[in-house]
Short mmCIF file of C-alpha atoms in Angstrom, two decimals:
data_model
loop_
_atom_site.label_atom_id
_atom_site.label_comp_id
_atom_site.label_asym_id
_atom_site.label_seq_id
_atom_site.Cartn_x
_atom_site.Cartn_y
_atom_site.Cartn_z
CA MET A 1 -0.06 -0.02 -0.08
CA GLY A 2 1.12 3.41 -0.76
CA ALA A 3 1.15 6.59 1.22
CA SER A 4 -0.55 8.43 -1.67
CA HIS A 5 -4.09 7.72 -0.46
CA GLY A 6 -6.39 9.90 1.80
CA HIS A 7 -6.63 13.51 1.21
CA ARG A 8 -2.88 14.12 1.34
CA LEU A 9 -2.88 16.13 -1.97
CA HIS A 10 -4.29 19.09 -0.22
CA TYR A 11 -2.08 21.92 0.71
CA HIS A 12 -3.54 24.10 3.18
CA GLY A 13 -3.57 27.69 2.27
CA HIS A 14 -5.63 31.05 1.94
CA SER A 15 -4.49 32.38 -1.44
CA ARG A 16 -7.05 33.62 -4.10
CA ILE A 17 -6.71 30.27 -5.93
CA HIS A 18 -7.45 28.43 -2.68
CA ARG A 19 -10.41 30.60 -2.00
CA LEU A 20 -11.93 30.26 -5.60
CA PRO A 21 -15.05 28.13 -5.50
CA ALA A 22 -14.44 24.69 -6.57
CA GLU A 23 -16.61 24.63 -9.52
CA CYS A 24 -14.85 27.61 -11.03
CA LYS A 25 -11.47 25.70 -10.89
CA VAL A 26 -12.82 22.33 -12.22
CA VAL A 27 -14.14 24.25 -15.07
CA ALA A 28 -10.98 26.20 -15.48
CA LEU A 29 -8.90 22.99 -15.41
CA VAL A 30 -11.00 21.19 -18.02
CA ALA A 31 -10.94 24.22 -20.35
CA PHE A 32 -7.23 24.82 -19.82
CA VAL A 33 -6.31 21.12 -20.50
CA LEU A 34 -8.79 21.05 -23.65
CA CYS A 35 -6.97 24.12 -24.99
CA VAL A 36 -3.57 22.58 -24.37
CA VAL A 37 -4.55 19.30 -26.24
CA ALA A 38 -6.10 21.34 -29.08
CA THR A 39 -2.69 23.26 -29.57
CA PRO A 40 -1.09 21.98 -32.57
CA ARG A 41 1.46 19.20 -32.15
CA GLY A 42 5.22 20.23 -32.34
CA ALA A 43 4.42 23.87 -31.40
CA TYR A 44 6.78 23.73 -28.55
CA TRP A 45 6.91 27.30 -27.77
CA ALA A 46 3.04 27.43 -27.27
CA TYR A 47 3.46 24.67 -24.72
CA GLY A 48 5.97 27.00 -23.22
CA VAL A 49 3.57 29.77 -22.95
CA ASP A 50 1.16 27.51 -21.52
CA ALA A 51 3.59 26.39 -18.89
CA VAL A 52 4.61 29.92 -17.93
CA ALA A 53 0.67 30.64 -17.46
CA LEU A 54 0.45 27.67 -15.30
CA GLY A 55 3.65 28.71 -13.46
CA LEU A 56 2.20 32.06 -12.65
CA ALA A 57 -0.95 30.33 -11.27
CA ILE A 58 1.10 28.10 -9.04
CA ALA A 59 3.17 31.24 -7.72
CA TRP A 60 -0.13 32.87 -7.08
CA SER A 61 -1.45 29.77 -5.06
CA HIS A 62 1.70 29.94 -2.87
CA VAL A 63 1.98 26.00 -3.21
CA PRO A 64 5.62 25.08 -3.18
CA VAL A 65 6.85 23.77 -6.57
CA GLY A 66 8.53 20.82 -4.80
CA TYR A 67 5.18 19.82 -3.29
CA LEU A 68 3.77 19.44 -6.80
CA ALA A 69 6.79 18.06 -8.28
CA LYS A 70 6.96 15.22 -5.80
CA ARG A 71 3.56 14.24 -6.76
CA MET A 72 4.21 14.12 -10.54
CA VAL A 73 5.46 10.40 -10.43
CA VAL A 74 1.80 9.35 -11.62
CA GLU A 75 3.10 10.44 -15.01
CA VAL A 76 6.32 8.30 -15.10
CA PRO A 77 4.90 5.53 -17.31
CA PHE A 78 4.00 8.00 -20.04
CA VAL A 79 7.37 9.70 -19.87
CA ILE A 80 9.07 6.32 -20.51
CA PHE A 81 6.48 5.80 -23.31
CA ALA A 82 7.23 9.20 -24.82
CA LEU A 83 11.00 8.43 -24.66
CA LEU A 84 10.51 5.20 -26.46
CA LEU A 85 8.24 6.79 -29.22
CA PRO A 86 11.05 8.20 -31.36
CA PHE A 87 12.50 4.65 -31.69
CA ILE A 88 9.38 2.79 -32.20
CA ALA A 89 7.44 5.15 -34.52
CA LEU A 90 7.17 4.72 -38.21
CA GLY A 91 8.06 7.47 -40.83
CA HIS A 92 11.10 9.39 -42.05
CA ARG A 93 14.00 8.74 -39.92
CA ILE A 94 16.57 11.36 -38.86
CA GLU A 95 19.88 11.43 -37.03
CA VAL A 96 19.82 12.84 -33.46
CA ALA A 97 22.96 12.83 -31.56
CA GLY A 98 24.20 9.73 -33.52
CA LEU A 99 20.84 7.85 -33.17
CA SER A 100 18.41 7.02 -35.77
CA VAL A 101 15.02 8.15 -34.78
CA SER A 102 11.69 8.64 -36.49
CA GLN A 103 11.09 12.36 -37.10
CA ALA A 104 7.27 12.01 -36.46
CA GLY A 105 7.83 9.74 -33.50
CA LEU A 106 10.17 12.46 -31.99
CA GLU A 107 7.61 15.13 -32.65
CA SER A 108 4.59 13.02 -31.10
CA GLY A 109 6.82 11.85 -28.14
CA LEU A 110 7.76 15.37 -27.12
CA THR A 111 4.15 16.69 -27.88
CA LEU A 112 2.70 13.83 -25.63
CA LEU A 113 5.27 14.92 -22.89
CA CYS A 114 4.43 18.39 -22.99
CA ARG A 115 0.57 17.89 -22.96
CA ALA A 116 0.53 15.18 -20.22
CA THR A 117 3.02 17.24 -18.10
CA LEU A 118 0.70 20.35 -18.41
CA GLY A 119 -2.31 18.19 -17.58
CA VAL A 120 -0.88 16.49 -14.51
CA VAL A 121 0.60 19.68 -13.15
CA ALA A 122 -2.71 21.66 -13.75
CA ALA A 123 -4.80 18.71 -12.17
CA LEU A 124 -2.31 18.76 -9.00
CA LEU A 125 -2.73 22.30 -8.66
CA LEU A 126 -6.61 21.71 -8.52
CA ALA A 127 -6.24 19.00 -5.92
CA ALA A 128 -3.54 21.05 -3.89
CA THR A 129 -5.72 24.12 -3.56
CA THR A 130 -9.20 22.40 -3.13
CA GLU A 131 -10.60 20.49 -0.28
CA PRO A 132 -11.89 17.16 -1.55
CA ARG A 133 -15.41 17.78 -0.04
CA ASP A 134 -15.52 21.19 -1.85
CA ILE A 135 -14.59 19.54 -5.41
CA ILE A 136 -17.57 17.23 -4.75
CA ALA A 137 -19.84 20.01 -3.76
CA GLY A 138 -18.84 21.73 -6.75
CA LEU A 139 -19.86 18.78 -8.90
CA GLU A 140 -23.39 18.95 -7.65
CA GLY A 141 -25.72 19.91 -10.60
CA LYS A 142 -23.08 19.13 -13.11
CA LEU A 143 -23.30 15.31 -12.69
CA PRO A 144 -26.14 12.94 -11.84
CA ARG A 145 -26.95 13.60 -8.16
CA ARG A 146 -26.41 9.86 -7.38
CA MET A 147 -22.90 9.82 -8.77
CA VAL A 148 -22.19 12.79 -6.60
CA GLN A 149 -23.70 11.10 -3.44
CA ILE A 150 -21.55 7.93 -4.17
CA MET A 151 -18.66 10.00 -4.65
CA ALA A 152 -19.09 11.91 -1.38
CA MET A 153 -19.89 8.80 0.48
CA MET A 154 -16.56 7.14 -0.88
CA VAL A 155 -14.37 9.99 -0.19
CA ARG A 156 -15.88 10.37 3.27
CA TYR A 157 -15.06 6.68 4.16
CA LEU A 158 -11.72 6.40 1.95
CA ASP A 159 -9.43 7.26 5.09
CA VAL A 160 -11.46 4.74 7.21
CA THR A 161 -11.40 1.79 4.84
CA SER A 162 -7.49 2.56 3.83
CA ASP A 163 -6.78 2.46 7.50
CA GLN A 164 -8.58 -0.89 8.02
CA LEU A 165 -6.57 -2.28 5.10
CA ARG A 166 -3.33 -0.83 6.73
CA ARG A 167 -4.26 -2.45 10.15
CA MET A 168 -4.75 -5.87 8.35
CA ARG A 169 -1.43 -5.63 6.78
CA ILE A 170 0.09 -4.78 10.14
CA ALA A 171 -1.84 -7.61 11.69
CA ARG A 172 -0.30 -10.04 8.95
CA GLU A 173 3.25 -8.59 9.42
CA SER A 174 3.04 -8.93 13.20
CA ARG A 175 2.35 -12.64 12.73
CA GLY A 176 5.46 -12.90 10.65
CA PHE A 177 3.91 -12.95 7.14
CA VAL A 178 5.13 -10.68 4.49
CA ALA A 179 3.99 -11.44 0.82
CA ARG A 180 6.98 -11.96 -1.39
CA ASN A 181 5.85 -13.98 -4.44
CA PRO A 182 2.60 -15.29 -6.19
CA ARG A 183 2.56 -18.32 -3.85
CA HIS A 184 1.49 -15.75 -1.03
CA TRP A 185 -1.46 -14.45 -3.17
CA PRO A 186 -4.13 -16.65 -1.53
CA VAL A 187 -3.37 -14.93 2.02
CA LEU A 188 -3.42 -11.57 0.50
CA ALA A 189 -6.82 -12.52 -1.41
CA GLN A 190 -8.30 -13.77 1.79
CA SER A 191 -7.53 -10.25 3.23
CA ALA A 192 -9.14 -8.61 0.37
CA GLY A 193 -12.11 -10.85 0.79
CA ALA A 194 -12.42 -10.16 4.41
CA PHE A 195 -11.83 -6.48 3.64
CA PHE A 196 -14.78 -6.54 1.01
CA VAL A 197 -17.17 -7.96 3.72
CA ARG A 198 -16.03 -5.46 6.35
CA SER A 199 -16.68 -2.75 3.85
CA TYR A 200 -20.02 -3.98 2.90
CA GLU A 201 -20.98 -4.43 6.46
CA ARG A 202 -19.88 -0.85 7.26
CA GLY A 203 -21.84 0.22 4.43
CA GLU A 204 -25.04 -1.28 5.87
CA ARG A 205 -24.29 0.05 9.41
CA VAL A 206 -23.72 3.46 7.86
CA HIS A 207 -27.00 3.26 5.82
CA LEU A 208 -29.08 2.06 8.89
CA ALA A 209 -27.41 4.98 11.07
CA MET A 210 -28.20 7.42 8.23
CA LEU A 211 -31.86 6.09 8.23
CA ALA A 212 -32.21 6.51 12.06
CA ARG A 213 -31.12 10.09 11.69
CA GLY A 214 -33.84 10.90 8.90
CA TYR A 215 -31.98 10.05 5.72
CA ASP A 216 -34.48 10.21 2.95
CA GLY A 217 -32.14 9.96 -0.07
CA GLN A 218 -30.74 13.44 0.22
CA LEU A 219 -27.25 14.17 1.53
CA PRO A 220 -27.44 17.24 3.58
CA GLY A 221 -24.06 19.26 4.17
CA LEU A 222 -22.85 19.52 0.69
CA THR A 223 -22.94 23.34 0.88
CA ARG A 224 -20.77 25.22 -1.50
CA ALA A 225 -19.68 28.75 -2.18
CA VAL A 226 -21.79 30.32 -4.81
CA PRO A 227 -19.35 31.66 -7.50
CA ARG A 228 -19.59 35.14 -8.17
CA ARG A 229 -18.83 37.03 -11.58
CA HIS A 230 -15.37 37.90 -10.49
CA ASP A 231 -14.60 34.40 -9.42
CA TRP A 232 -15.25 33.27 -12.94
CA VAL A 233 -13.04 36.06 -14.31
CA VAL A 234 -10.14 35.11 -12.04
CA ALA A 235 -10.81 31.31 -13.02
CA SER A 236 -10.98 32.17 -16.83
CA LEU A 237 -7.48 33.74 -16.84
CA LEU A 238 -5.52 30.41 -17.21
CA PRO A 239 -7.62 28.71 -19.81
CA LEU A 240 -7.94 32.05 -21.60
CA ALA A 241 -4.07 32.37 -21.95
CA ALA A 242 -4.14 28.75 -23.35
CA CYS A 243 -6.92 29.33 -25.52
CA VAL A 244 -5.24 32.54 -27.20
CA THR A 245 -2.12 30.51 -27.47
CA ALA A 246 -3.72 27.64 -29.20
CA LEU A 247 -5.55 29.98 -31.58
CA TRP A 248 -2.65 31.99 -32.48
CA THR A 249 -0.58 28.81 -33.12
CA TRP A 250 -3.30 27.59 -35.38
CA GLY A 251 -3.38 30.91 -37.17
CA GLN A 252 0.41 30.84 -37.75
CA ARG A 253 -0.11 27.50 -39.76
CA MET B 1 -4.45 -5.85 -13.11
CA THR B 2 -1.14 -3.98 -14.10
CA TRP B 3 2.52 -4.72 -13.18
CA ARG B 4 4.99 -1.99 -12.42
CA SER B 5 7.58 -1.10 -9.96
CA ASP B 6 6.41 0.10 -6.63
CA ARG B 7 6.72 3.79 -7.30
CA ARG B 8 3.15 4.22 -8.58
CA GLU B 9 0.43 2.55 -6.48
CA ARG B 10 -2.35 2.17 -8.99
CA PRO B 11 -3.17 0.77 -12.37
CA VAL B 12 -1.95 3.14 -15.28
CA HIS B 13 -4.59 5.58 -16.43
CA VAL B 14 -4.48 7.15 -19.84
CA PRO B 15 -3.15 10.85 -19.56
CA ASP B 16 -4.23 14.20 -21.30
CA GLY B 17 -2.99 14.28 -25.01
CA PHE B 18 -2.77 10.54 -25.46
CA LEU B 19 -5.82 10.21 -27.88
CA ASP B 20 -7.08 13.15 -30.01
CA ALA B 21 -9.86 15.33 -29.15
CA PRO B 22 -12.78 13.71 -31.38
CA THR B 23 -11.83 10.29 -29.91
CA SER B 24 -11.71 11.60 -26.36
CA LEU B 25 -15.21 13.22 -27.01
CA ALA B 26 -16.52 9.87 -28.42
CA THR B 27 -15.41 7.91 -25.45
CA GLY B 28 -16.82 10.64 -23.20
CA ALA B 29 -20.13 10.09 -24.76
CA LEU B 30 -19.71 6.22 -24.35
CA ALA B 31 -18.83 6.70 -20.67
CA ALA B 32 -21.82 9.02 -20.20
CA ALA B 33 -24.17 6.53 -21.88
CA GLY B 34 -22.85 3.71 -19.73
CA VAL B 35 -23.11 5.45 -16.46
CA ALA B 36 -26.73 6.71 -17.23
CA VAL B 37 -27.87 3.10 -18.07
CA ALA B 38 -26.12 1.84 -15.03
CA LEU B 39 -27.71 4.54 -12.90
CA ARG B 40 -31.12 3.48 -13.89
CA LYS B 41 -30.40 -0.29 -13.55
CA ALA B 42 -28.38 -0.12 -10.34
CA GLY B 43 -31.62 0.46 -8.38
CA ARG B 44 -32.40 -3.17 -8.93
CA GLU B 45 -29.16 -4.34 -7.27
CA LEU B 46 -28.89 -2.13 -4.23
CA ASP B 47 -32.46 -0.39 -4.14
CA GLU B 48 -32.48 2.74 -1.86
CA LYS B 49 -29.16 1.93 -0.22
CA THR B 50 -27.38 2.86 -3.40
CA ALA B 51 -25.46 5.90 -2.11
CA PRO B 52 -24.10 4.59 1.12
CA MET B 53 -23.44 1.08 0.06
CA ALA B 54 -22.09 1.93 -3.33
CA GLY B 55 -19.88 4.67 -1.64
CA LEU B 56 -18.33 1.90 0.54
CA VAL B 57 -18.05 -0.43 -2.40
CA ALA B 58 -16.26 2.26 -4.28
CA ALA B 59 -13.88 2.89 -1.28
CA PHE B 60 -13.25 -0.85 -1.20
CA ILE B 61 -12.10 -0.77 -4.99
CA PHE B 62 -10.10 2.24 -4.47
CA ALA B 63 -8.19 0.71 -1.45
CA THR B 64 -8.02 -2.69 -3.21
CA GLN B 65 -6.38 -1.13 -6.23
CA MET B 66 -3.52 0.07 -3.96
CA LEU B 67 -2.91 -3.48 -2.47
CA ASN B 68 0.58 -4.76 -3.56
CA PHE B 69 0.55 -8.36 -5.08
CA PRO B 70 4.21 -9.21 -5.34
CA VAL B 71 5.27 -10.76 -8.43
CA GLY B 72 9.03 -11.12 -7.39
CA ALA B 73 12.13 -9.28 -8.23
CA GLY B 74 10.81 -6.01 -6.67
CA THR B 75 7.84 -5.72 -8.98
CA SER B 76 4.28 -5.97 -7.79
CA GLY B 77 0.86 -6.23 -9.46
CA HIS B 78 -2.19 -4.13 -8.69
CA LEU B 79 -5.84 -5.16 -9.31
CA ILE B 80 -8.19 -3.05 -11.61
CA GLY B 81 -11.09 -4.82 -10.03
CA GLY B 82 -13.84 -4.34 -12.71
CA ALA B 83 -14.65 -7.99 -13.04
CA LEU B 84 -14.17 -8.45 -9.22
CA ALA B 85 -16.69 -5.71 -8.56
CA ALA B 86 -19.21 -7.07 -11.24
CA VAL B 87 -19.24 -10.53 -9.73
CA LEU B 88 -19.43 -9.00 -5.99
CA VAL B 89 -21.99 -6.38 -6.45
CA GLY B 90 -23.40 -6.79 -9.88
CA PRO B 91 -22.55 -5.08 -13.09
CA TRP B 92 -24.61 -1.91 -12.83
CA THR B 93 -23.39 -0.93 -9.39
CA ALA B 94 -19.93 -2.09 -10.44
CA ILE B 95 -19.99 0.43 -13.47
CA LEU B 96 -21.04 3.13 -11.07
CA CYS B 97 -18.29 2.32 -8.48
CA MET B 98 -15.63 2.21 -11.11
CA SER B 99 -16.59 5.37 -12.65
CA VAL B 100 -16.68 7.10 -9.22
CA VAL B 101 -13.33 5.81 -8.39
CA LEU B 102 -11.77 6.92 -11.70
CA LEU B 103 -13.23 10.30 -11.52
CA THR B 104 -12.20 10.67 -8.04
CA GLN B 105 -8.52 9.63 -8.94
CA ALA B 106 -8.65 12.20 -11.93
CA LEU B 107 -9.97 15.03 -9.91
CA LEU B 108 -8.45 14.62 -6.46
CA PHE B 109 -5.49 12.69 -7.20
CA ALA B 110 -4.46 13.93 -10.48
CA ASP B 111 -4.26 10.48 -11.77
CA GLY B 112 -5.36 10.20 -15.39
CA GLY B 113 -6.03 13.19 -17.54
CA VAL B 114 -9.30 15.25 -16.96
CA THR B 115 -9.67 15.30 -20.83
CA ALA B 116 -9.27 11.46 -20.69
CA ILE B 117 -11.89 10.75 -18.08
CA GLY B 118 -14.21 9.47 -20.48
CA THR B 119 -11.64 7.24 -22.03
CA ASN B 120 -10.55 5.89 -18.60
CA VAL B 121 -14.23 5.32 -17.57
CA SER B 122 -14.96 3.57 -20.93
CA LEU B 123 -11.96 1.15 -20.86
CA MET B 124 -11.53 0.44 -17.05
CA GLY B 125 -15.03 1.33 -15.81
CA VAL B 126 -17.42 0.03 -18.52
CA ILE B 127 -15.46 -2.53 -20.66
CA THR B 128 -13.90 -4.65 -17.95
CA VAL B 129 -17.26 -4.65 -16.17
CA ALA B 130 -19.07 -5.58 -19.26
CA ALA B 131 -16.74 -8.00 -20.69
CA GLY B 132 -16.16 -9.52 -17.27
CA PHE B 133 -19.82 -9.91 -16.48
CA ALA B 134 -20.70 -11.27 -20.02
CA VAL B 135 -18.14 -14.06 -19.32
CA PHE B 136 -19.32 -14.59 -15.93
CA SER B 137 -22.86 -15.12 -16.95
CA LEU B 138 -21.84 -17.33 -19.93
CA VAL B 139 -19.96 -19.73 -17.66
CA ARG B 140 -22.69 -19.65 -14.95
CA ARG B 141 -25.04 -20.80 -17.62
CA MET B 142 -22.86 -23.55 -18.80
CA ALA B 143 -21.24 -24.66 -15.49
CA PRO B 144 -23.08 -26.53 -12.77
CA ARG B 145 -24.99 -24.41 -10.26
CA SER B 146 -22.42 -24.55 -7.59
CA ALA B 147 -19.97 -22.40 -5.55
CA ARG B 148 -17.19 -23.70 -7.71
CA GLY B 149 -18.87 -22.57 -10.73
CA VAL B 150 -18.93 -19.03 -9.44
CA VAL B 151 -15.21 -18.98 -8.63
CA VAL B 152 -14.52 -20.44 -12.02
CA GLY B 153 -16.70 -17.87 -13.50
CA SER B 154 -15.05 -14.99 -11.93
CA PHE B 155 -11.50 -16.37 -12.84
CA LEU B 156 -12.53 -16.43 -16.49
CA ALA B 157 -14.43 -13.13 -16.28
CA ALA B 158 -11.27 -11.43 -14.88
CA LEU B 159 -8.95 -13.24 -17.37
CA VAL B 160 -11.04 -11.84 -20.37
CA SER B 161 -11.82 -8.36 -18.79
CA VAL B 162 -8.23 -6.92 -18.98
CA PRO B 163 -7.12 -7.99 -22.53
CA ALA B 164 -10.62 -6.81 -23.62
CA ALA B 165 -9.83 -3.39 -22.18
CA ALA B 166 -6.37 -3.35 -23.86
CA ALA B 167 -7.96 -4.46 -27.18
CA ALA B 168 -10.39 -1.65 -26.88
CA PHE B 169 -7.53 0.76 -26.07
CA VAL B 170 -5.72 -0.52 -29.18
CA PHE B 171 -8.63 0.28 -31.36
CA LEU B 172 -8.99 3.80 -29.71
CA PHE B 173 -5.26 4.27 -30.46
CA GLU B 174 -5.67 3.30 -33.98
CA VAL B 175 -8.62 5.73 -34.55
CA GLY B 176 -7.24 8.57 -32.59
CA GLY B 177 -3.76 7.88 -31.25
CA THR B 178 -1.40 11.09 -31.51
CA ALA B 179 1.56 8.93 -32.32
CA GLU B 180 2.52 7.05 -35.77
CA ILE B 181 3.07 3.51 -34.39
CA SER B 182 2.22 0.50 -36.63
CA LEU B 183 -1.06 -1.27 -35.39
CA ALA B 184 0.82 -4.51 -35.24
CA THR B 185 3.39 -3.02 -32.70
CA VAL B 186 0.59 -1.45 -30.34
CA ALA B 187 -1.68 -4.45 -30.65
CA SER B 188 1.15 -7.15 -29.87
CA ALA B 189 2.59 -5.10 -27.08
CA MET B 190 -0.68 -3.95 -25.33
CA ILE B 191 -2.60 -7.17 -25.93
CA GLY B 192 0.07 -9.51 -25.33
CA TRP B 193 1.19 -7.96 -22.23
CA HIS B 194 -2.28 -7.49 -20.91
CA ILE B 195 -3.08 -11.30 -21.52
CA LEU B 196 -0.17 -11.81 -18.89
CA ILE B 197 -1.60 -9.17 -16.67
CA GLY B 198 -5.10 -10.56 -16.95
CA VAL B 199 -3.69 -14.11 -15.49
CA GLY B 200 -2.73 -12.27 -12.50
CA GLU B 201 -6.14 -10.34 -12.28
CA ALA B 202 -7.79 -13.70 -12.64
CA PHE B 203 -6.01 -15.49 -9.94
CA ILE B 204 -6.65 -12.69 -7.45
CA THR B 205 -10.24 -12.21 -8.61
CA ALA B 206 -11.12 -15.80 -8.19
CA LEU B 207 -9.25 -16.26 -4.76
CA THR B 208 -10.91 -13.07 -3.40
CA VAL B 209 -14.42 -14.23 -4.52
CA SER B 210 -13.90 -17.62 -3.09
CA SER B 211 -12.84 -16.27 0.24
CA VAL B 212 -16.11 -14.19 0.39
CA MET B 213 -18.16 -17.08 -0.73
CA ALA B 214 -16.81 -19.12 2.30
CA VAL B 215 -17.76 -16.68 4.90
CA ARG B 216 -20.74 -14.50 3.48
CA PRO B 217 -22.10 -16.15 0.26
CA ASP B 218 -25.18 -13.93 0.43
CA LEU B 219 -22.96 -10.73 -0.24
CA VAL B 220 -21.86 -12.25 -3.53
CA TYR B 221 -24.13 -10.86 -6.32
CA GLY B 222 -23.10 -13.58 -8.70
CA ALA B 223 -23.97 -16.41 -6.17
CA ARG B 224 -27.53 -15.29 -5.52
CA SER B 225 -29.21 -17.65 -7.66
CA LEU B 226 -27.43 -20.50 -5.63
CA LEU B 227 -28.95 -19.34 -2.10
CA THR B 228 -32.34 -18.99 -3.37
CA LYS B 229 -32.38 -22.69 -3.94
CA ARG B 230 -31.52 -23.47 -0.33
CA GLN B 231 -34.48 -24.45 1.77
CA LEU B 232 -34.82 -24.90 5.47
CA LEU B 233 -35.12 -28.46 6.16
CA ILE B 234 -37.07 -29.90 9.10
CA ARG B 235 -36.64 -33.62 9.38
CA PRO B 236 -39.65 -35.21 11.09
CA ASP B 237 -37.67 -37.87 12.95
CA HIS B 238 -35.31 -35.22 14.60
CA ALA B 239 -38.20 -32.91 15.34
CA ALA B 240 -39.77 -35.85 17.20
CA ASP B 241 -36.50 -36.22 19.18
CA VAL B 242 -36.51 -32.59 20.20
CA ALA B 243 -40.12 -32.67 21.14
CA THR B 244 -39.69 -35.42 23.62
#
């Protein structure tokens, strides 16, 4: 199990970015990444402009760069893929530093690297500056209500269930069991099975407790800040920069 | 199930910019349609308990995906869990839970691109569950109605679910991939690798289902038809013993 679960992506702060209503930030994130992906491939300076805009947003949020950089490990498999692309792609081959690489592959590899990095950093900024419950409340009205409710319940109990799984691992290890190879899978799978039964039974208890307190299918407490016009203006700055850059690049072609 | 070194703790998600915009929009529409149907049908599996129960099942999937299954030599596997969820809680609830897990990972954990949410939900949320449950139902219809049939069914369901998602990914990459790689290279690498991964997913899914079957068979959606056949037996000779 990793240390990456729970709500540990949130970085406490009071910057303007932190205080923006969550729905503004979610919309801004999606719009920004859409613009980045719509920027033509190979337009590296445009990705540079997007990166500068995103960097300014990070500076404004007062979230340390190192905090975000550490969490960029989720991108690693795609960095490897992007680095392999020039060697496995088809098309005209050119010499770079004494290696024969595909020109198209080099271009798409670098483009993928730029787009995926911008997407990951932008998503990390959202997660670092927004409390999970605010993100969920911000999704109310935009997604089916039942989906939002499931998500709210899941996030509420994620730490409880993850801790349960951690306690089960500690219990196994304190009895001298550490899984090392596939022969140990039955023990781990038994834990997973017990974990399912416990999660399900917890769900039943939670549901009964909610019924006892008058639950009628509505989740109260999903209150959210109502975005005002200047919130939307602030939130639109980043996607606007990316959008202008993308349009400008297309105009140059 | 995906193998990788211990650095990352979850199955690999598609990032932003991997597929072009029209393909991402199309997978978004597919995911939305899948979730919409699942929302309507999930009521039959969990009735009014949907939100609390499905929430806890989603938390179960989320946490189980982070469970390390060591393969040896420092690498470990991680469950995707689509087929497992389908067998345990039924296909519609499974689609809802998997979608919520993937959505949360994209928005709260920056795992998987926000413009690739539709792709990730389609591949890992809808296709693994649909392919897995289709195989499971087929096996259940052909195999004898027994606990072993349920376990074998979940093994084959998980075995097929992973390469099915990989094949769908290869199709998407061919239609809307942003890199020029020959179809043969992508197909052999992705599907070949994921057949292996599927074997791991199959073993863990089957072992997990069988351990739940041993203690709470009533919680396994795929085994419900077994339980309805059981009847309370009152044997007259023993009843007479007790009475006297």
